[in-house]
Amino acid sequence: MASFLAFYALICLFFLDNTYREGEIGGGGWDGMRVLGLVLCLVWPLLLVHAIVMARLSRLTG
C-alpha cells in the first residue's frame, strides 16, 4: 500500500508542478480555472485506478 501511495504522490506532484508552471507562464493569475486545474491534478489518478479496477473486475466476473 505504501508503494501505491508513493507512486500516486509522485504522479500528482509531477502534474501539479506542470500545471503550476503553465499558470505562471500564462500570466500568474489565480482564477477559478487555474485552481480547478490544480485540484484535478490530485483527482484524475484516482479515477484512472477506479477504471482499471472496474475493468479488471468485469473481466473476472463475466
mmCIF file of C-alpha atoms in Angstrom:
data_model
loop_
_atom_site.group_PDB
_atom_site.id
_atom_site.type_symbol
_atom_site.label_atom_id
_atom_site.label_comp_id
_atom_site.label_asym_id
_atom_site.label_seq_id
_atom_site.Cartn_x
_atom_site.Cartn_y
_atom_site.Cartn_z
ATOM 1 C CA MET A 1 0.000 0.000 0.000
ATOM 2 C CA ALA A 2 2.849 2.371 0.786
ATOM 3 C CA SER A 3 4.337 1.911 -2.679
ATOM 4 C CA PHE A 4 0.951 2.707 -4.251
ATOM 5 C CA LEU A 5 0.679 5.913 -2.226
ATOM 6 C CA ALA A 6 4.227 6.904 -3.101
ATOM 7 C CA PHE A 7 3.554 6.327 -6.811
ATOM 8 C CA TYR A 8 0.286 8.287 -6.567
ATOM 9 C CA ALA A 9 2.065 11.172 -4.833
ATOM 10 C CA LEU A 10 4.785 11.184 -7.485
ATOM 11 C CA ILE A 11 2.241 11.400 -10.304
ATOM 12 C CA CYS A 12 0.275 14.132 -8.524
ATOM 13 C CA LEU A 13 3.359 16.215 -7.797
ATOM 14 C CA PHE A 14 4.573 15.924 -11.381
ATOM 15 C CA PHE A 15 1.296 17.161 -12.822
ATOM 16 C CA LEU A 16 0.801 19.789 -10.113
ATOM 17 C CA ASP A 17 4.217 21.215 -10.949
ATOM 18 C CA ASN A 18 3.485 21.287 -14.681
ATOM 19 C CA THR A 19 0.091 22.901 -14.164
ATOM 20 C CA TYR A 20 1.500 25.469 -11.754
ATOM 21 C CA ARG A 21 4.302 26.398 -14.182
ATOM 22 C CA GLU A 22 1.863 26.717 -17.085
ATOM 23 C CA GLY A 23 -0.221 29.096 -14.983
ATOM 24 C CA GLU A 24 2.826 31.189 -14.157
ATOM 25 C CA ILE A 25 3.808 31.407 -17.822
ATOM 26 C CA GLY A 26 0.240 32.339 -18.752
ATOM 27 C CA GLY A 27 0.202 35.393 -16.513
ATOM 28 C CA GLY A 28 0.243 34.048 -12.974
ATOM 29 C CA GLY A 29 -3.334 34.991 -12.070
ATOM 30 C CA TRP A 30 -5.220 32.747 -9.638
ATOM 31 C CA ASP A 31 -8.579 32.456 -11.355
ATOM 32 C CA GLY A 32 -11.075 29.631 -10.862
ATOM 33 C CA MET A 33 -9.877 27.606 -13.825
ATOM 34 C CA ARG A 34 -6.295 27.560 -12.586
ATOM 35 C CA VAL A 35 -7.379 26.391 -9.135
ATOM 36 C CA LEU A 36 -9.667 23.778 -10.708
ATOM 37 C CA GLY A 37 -6.769 22.521 -12.821
ATOM 38 C CA LEU A 38 -4.607 22.106 -9.739
ATOM 39 C CA VAL A 39 -7.388 20.265 -7.876
ATOM 40 C CA LEU A 40 -7.980 17.951 -10.826
ATOM 41 C CA CYS A 41 -4.283 17.034 -10.788
ATOM 42 C CA LEU A 42 -4.995 15.416 -7.420
ATOM 43 C CA VAL A 43 -8.162 13.613 -8.540
ATOM 44 C CA TRP A 44 -7.551 12.145 -12.008
ATOM 45 C CA PRO A 45 -5.099 9.420 -10.936
ATOM 46 C CA LEU A 46 -7.787 8.031 -8.622
ATOM 47 C CA LEU A 47 -10.266 7.965 -11.497
ATOM 48 C CA LEU A 48 -7.760 6.058 -13.609
ATOM 49 C CA VAL A 49 -7.228 3.478 -10.853
ATOM 50 C CA HIS A 50 -11.000 3.134 -10.445
ATOM 51 C CA ALA A 51 -11.466 2.494 -14.176
ATOM 52 C CA ILE A 52 -8.697 -0.121 -14.224
ATOM 53 C CA VAL A 53 -10.082 -1.929 -11.176
ATOM 54 C CA MET A 54 -13.634 -1.943 -12.559
ATOM 55 C CA ALA A 55 -12.446 -3.257 -15.929
ATOM 56 C CA ARG A 56 -10.500 -5.993 -14.194
ATOM 57 C CA LEU A 57 -13.487 -6.970 -12.028
ATOM 58 C CA SER A 58 -15.849 -7.091 -15.005
ATOM 59 C CA ARG A 59 -13.397 -9.288 -16.884
ATOM 60 C CA LEU A 60 -13.181 -11.678 -13.932
ATOM 61 C CA THR A 61 -16.953 -11.905 -13.444
ATOM 62 C CA GLY A 62 -18.059 -12.238 -16.991
#
